[in-house]
C-alpha positions as a LaTeX table, in Angstrom:
\begin{tabular}{lrrr}
\hline
Residue & $x$ (\AA) & $y$ (\AA) & $z$ (\AA) \\
\hline
Unk1 & $-1.93$ & $-20.93$ & 34.65 \\
Unk2 & $-1.41$ & $-17.39$ & 33.30 \\
Unk3 & 1.86 & $-17.76$ & 32.27 \\
Unk4 & 0.31 & $-20.59$ & 30.25 \\
Unk5 & $-2.39$ & $-18.28$ & 28.62 \\
Unk6 & 0.36 & $-15.55$ & 27.74 \\
Unk7 & 2.87 & $-18.59$ & 26.29 \\
Unk8 & $-0.20$ & $-20.14$ & 24.54 \\
Unk9 & $-1.34$ & $-16.59$ & 22.81 \\
Unk10 & 2.59 & $-16.19$ & 22.07 \\
Unk11 & 3.25 & $-19.00$ & 20.04 \\
Unk12 & $-0.75$ & $-18.03$ & 18.49 \\
Unk13 & 0.68 & $-14.65$ & 17.40 \\
Unk14 & 4.18 & $-16.50$ & 16.27 \\
Unk15 & 2.23 & $-18.65$ & 14.37 \\
Unk16 & 0.11 & $-16.84$ & 12.43 \\
Unk17 & 3.13 & $-14.49$ & 11.25 \\
Unk18 & 4.71 & $-16.98$ & 9.97 \\
Unk19 & 2.09 & $-16.85$ & 7.63 \\
Unk20 & 3.16 & $-14.91$ & 4.66 \\
Unk21 & $-0.17$ & $-13.47$ & 4.04 \\
Unk22 & $-0.68$ & $-12.53$ & 7.18 \\
Unk23 & 2.81 & $-10.94$ & 6.96 \\
Unk24 & 1.66 & $-9.31$ & 3.44 \\
Unk25 & $-1.73$ & $-7.99$ & 4.70 \\
Unk26 & 0.47 & $-6.18$ & 8.26 \\
Unk27 & 3.39 & $-4.53$ & 5.43 \\
Unk28 & 0.57 & $-3.27$ & 3.08 \\
Unk29 & $-1.13$ & $-1.73$ & 6.26 \\
Unk30 & 2.22 & $-0.15$ & 6.89 \\
Unk31 & 3.01 & 1.30 & 2.90 \\
Unk32 & $-0.73$ & 2.38 & 3.06 \\
Unk33 & $-0.44$ & 4.62 & 6.16 \\
Unk34 & 2.62 & 5.41 & 4.64 \\
Unk35 & 1.23 & 6.25 & 1.52 \\
Unk36 & $-1.89$ & 7.93 & 3.31 \\
Unk37 & 0.61 & 10.49 & 4.91 \\
Unk38 & 2.12 & 11.34 & 1.77 \\
Unk39 & $-0.83$ & 11.79 & $-0.39$ \\
Unk40 & $-2.27$ & 14.20 & 2.88 \\
Unk41 & 0.66 & 16.14 & 3.02 \\
Unk42 & 0.78 & 16.74 & $-0.70$ \\
Unk43 & $-2.70$ & 17.36 & $-0.96$ \\
Unk44 & $-1.97$ & 19.68 & 1.48 \\
Unk45 & 1.12 & 21.63 & $-0.40$ \\
Unk46 & $-0.78$ & 21.83 & $-3.52$ \\
Unk47 & $-3.59$ & 23.88 & $-1.78$ \\
Unk48 & $-0.92$ & 25.92 & 0.10 \\
Unk49 & 1.23 & 26.40 & $-2.55$ \\
Unk50 & $-1.65$ & 27.05 & $-5.88$ \\
Unk51 & $-3.88$ & 29.36 & $-2.49$ \\
Unk52 & $-4.75$ & 31.68 & $-4.85$ \\
Unk53 & $-4.99$ & 29.55 & $-8.62$ \\
Unk54 & $-8.60$ & 26.96 & $-8.36$ \\
Unk55 & $-7.81$ & 25.89 & $-12.40$ \\
Unk56 & $-4.58$ & 24.66 & $-11.12$ \\
Unk57 & $-5.68$ & 22.97 & $-8.23$ \\
Unk58 & $-8.71$ & 21.14 & $-9.57$ \\
Unk59 & $-6.68$ & 19.92 & $-12.44$ \\
Unk60 & $-4.32$ & 18.88 & $-9.63$ \\
Unk61 & $-6.95$ & 16.88 & $-8.27$ \\
Unk62 & $-8.63$ & 15.95 & $-10.92$ \\
Unk63 & $-5.12$ & 14.08 & $-12.17$ \\
Unk64 & $-5.46$ & 12.93 & $-8.63$ \\
Unk65 & $-1.65$ & 14.10 & $-8.35$ \\
Unk66 & $-1.70$ & 13.57 & $-4.46$ \\
Unk67 & $-2.10$ & 9.95 & $-4.68$ \\
Unk68 & $-0.20$ & 9.73 & $-7.73$ \\
Unk69 & 2.91 & 11.32 & $-6.54$ \\
Unk70 & 2.81 & 9.49 & $-3.32$ \\
Unk71 & 2.46 & 5.96 & $-4.72$ \\
Unk72 & 5.29 & 6.60 & $-7.43$ \\
Unk73 & 7.33 & 7.81 & $-3.54$ \\
Unk74 & 6.69 & 4.98 & $-1.81$ \\
Unk75 & 7.58 & 2.65 & $-4.33$ \\
Unk76 & 11.25 & 1.52 & $-2.81$ \\
Unk77 & 9.95 & 1.80 & 0.56 \\
Unk78 & 6.79 & $-0.72$ & $-0.56$ \\
Unk79 & 9.47 & $-3.46$ & $-2.30$ \\
Unk80 & 11.54 & $-3.14$ & 0.63 \\
Unk81 & 9.07 & $-4.50$ & 3.44 \\
Unk82 & 7.67 & $-7.38$ & 0.98 \\
Unk83 & 10.79 & $-8.26$ & 0.22 \\
Unk84 & 12.05 & $-8.23$ & 3.93 \\
Unk85 & 9.10 & $-8.89$ & 6.10 \\
Unk86 & 6.00 & $-10.40$ & 3.98 \\
Unk87 & 8.14 & $-12.66$ & 1.75 \\
Unk88 & 12.09 & $-13.20$ & 3.70 \\
Unk89 & 13.89 & $-12.55$ & 0.44 \\
Unk90 & 16.55 & $-11.16$ & $-0.46$ \\
Unk91 & 17.02 & $-7.10$ & $-1.23$ \\
Unk92 & 18.45 & $-6.85$ & $-4.69$ \\
Unk93 & 18.32 & $-4.00$ & $-7.06$ \\
Unk94 & 17.51 & $-6.24$ & $-10.24$ \\
Unk95 & 14.27 & $-6.79$ & $-7.99$ \\
Unk96 & 13.38 & $-3.02$ & $-7.19$ \\
Unk97 & 13.67 & $-2.48$ & $-10.60$ \\
Unk98 & 11.23 & $-5.17$ & $-11.44$ \\
Unk99 & 9.12 & $-3.68$ & $-9.19$ \\
Unk100 & 6.86 & $-1.32$ & $-10.70$ \\
Unk101 & 5.60 & $-3.55$ & $-12.65$ \\
Unk102 & 3.39 & $-4.83$ & $-9.41$ \\
Unk103 & 2.76 & $-0.95$ & $-9.36$ \\
Unk104 & 1.17 & $-0.68$ & $-12.69$ \\
Unk105 & $-2.17$ & $-2.91$ & $-11.95$ \\
Unk106 & $-1.91$ & $-1.45$ & $-8.48$ \\
Unk107 & $-1.99$ & 1.79 & $-9.57$ \\
Unk108 & $-4.99$ & 1.11 & $-12.35$ \\
Unk109 & $-6.56$ & $-0.58$ & $-9.39$ \\
Unk110 & $-6.43$ & 2.04 & $-6.50$ \\
Unk111 & $-7.29$ & 4.75 & $-9.70$ \\
Unk112 & $-10.84$ & 2.49 & $-10.80$ \\
Unk113 & $-11.38$ & 2.05 & $-6.95$ \\
Unk114 & $-11.00$ & 5.74 & $-6.27$ \\
Unk115 & $-13.26$ & 6.60 & $-8.88$ \\
Unk116 & $-15.82$ & 4.38 & $-8.30$ \\
Unk117 & $-16.37$ & 4.80 & $-4.90$ \\
Unk118 & $-16.32$ & 8.74 & $-5.20$ \\
Unk119 & $-18.93$ & 8.49 & $-7.38$ \\
Unk120 & $-20.82$ & 6.26 & $-5.27$ \\
Unk121 & $-19.92$ & 8.88 & $-2.44$ \\
Unk122 & $-21.15$ & 11.69 & $-4.40$ \\
Unk123 & $-24.35$ & 9.82 & $-5.72$ \\
Unk124 & $-25.22$ & 9.67 & $-1.75$ \\
Unk125 & $-24.20$ & 13.67 & $-1.47$ \\
Unk126 & $-21.43$ & 13.53 & 0.92 \\
Unk127 & $-18.72$ & 16.63 & 0.95 \\
Unk128 & $-15.89$ & 15.82 & $-1.11$ \\
Unk129 & $-13.14$ & 17.04 & 1.56 \\
Unk130 & $-14.30$ & 13.97 & 3.17 \\
Unk131 & $-14.84$ & 11.70 & $-0.17$ \\
Unk132 & $-10.92$ & 12.16 & $-0.67$ \\
Unk133 & $-9.79$ & 11.32 & 2.92 \\
Unk134 & $-11.82$ & 8.27 & 2.23 \\
Unk135 & $-10.79$ & 7.16 & $-0.89$ \\
Unk136 & $-7.22$ & 7.18 & 0.14 \\
Unk137 & $-7.42$ & 4.50 & 2.68 \\
Unk138 & $-10.41$ & 2.31 & 0.39 \\
Unk139 & $-8.44$ & 2.06 & $-2.83$ \\
Unk140 & $-5.84$ & 0.75 & $-1.42$ \\
Unk141 & $-7.71$ & $-2.01$ & 0.72 \\
Unk142 & $-9.81$ & $-3.16$ & $-2.15$ \\
Unk143 & $-7.03$ & $-3.09$ & $-4.42$ \\
Unk144 & $-5.29$ & $-5.79$ & $-1.75$ \\
Unk145 & $-6.38$ & $-8.94$ & $-2.52$ \\
Unk146 & $-5.72$ & $-8.81$ & $-6.02$ \\
Unk147 & $-2.21$ & $-7.34$ & $-5.41$ \\
Unk148 & $-1.43$ & $-10.28$ & $-2.70$ \\
Unk149 & $-0.66$ & $-12.36$ & $-5.91$ \\
Unk150 & 0.82 & $-10.30$ & $-7.80$ \\
Unk151 & 3.59 & $-8.85$ & $-5.95$ \\
Unk152 & 3.99 & $-12.69$ & $-4.67$ \\
Unk153 & 4.85 & $-13.46$ & $-8.02$ \\
Unk154 & 7.11 & $-10.45$ & $-8.50$ \\
Unk155 & 9.09 & $-10.70$ & $-5.23$ \\
Unk156 & 9.47 & $-13.98$ & $-4.21$ \\
Unk157 & 10.91 & $-15.86$ & $-7.12$ \\
Unk158 & 13.38 & $-18.39$ & $-6.25$ \\
Unk159 & 13.84 & $-20.54$ & $-2.98$ \\
Unk160 & 17.53 & $-20.25$ & $-2.46$ \\
Unk161 & 16.39 & $-16.20$ & $-2.43$ \\
Unk162 & 14.68 & $-16.78$ & 0.78 \\
Unk163 & 15.88 & $-15.75$ & 4.07 \\
Unk164 & 14.70 & $-18.57$ & 6.60 \\
Unk165 & 16.60 & $-20.53$ & 4.29 \\
Unk166 & 20.13 & $-18.49$ & 5.57 \\
Unk167 & 21.61 & $-19.30$ & 8.57 \\
\hline
\end{tabular}
């Protein structure tokens, strides 16, 4: 009986994995994690490199450069994982070249959500160090529902491009 339950569970997981929305969420979580690591790394580097110059650090963080740098560096990773895993498409240079078009609304949405949530947290008197750490997670998550449709439109174009159709 236990073996039968394990088999049913494995079948349910496999069935869920066949849904491109589930794969998109999984891949987006991975890409968000990579972006978070890069954002935290660049935040740390900015603080370390401009240790004595508070004006430069303030300027970098007001422009939200750690998030911006990680966003740009993450584009090839994001395209690759979205194409191959989420939407099961062939990897193409042409698609990589136009993939940043999906990043314009994604970047704008993330920045918008970042600043909206930052204002909300500031009104709640939550410390700024904690705010940035929370917002690097919260901003991309808020953009996900809209980005599913944008990325799907750019990445998944032709039926013959689908990796599932090729044996």
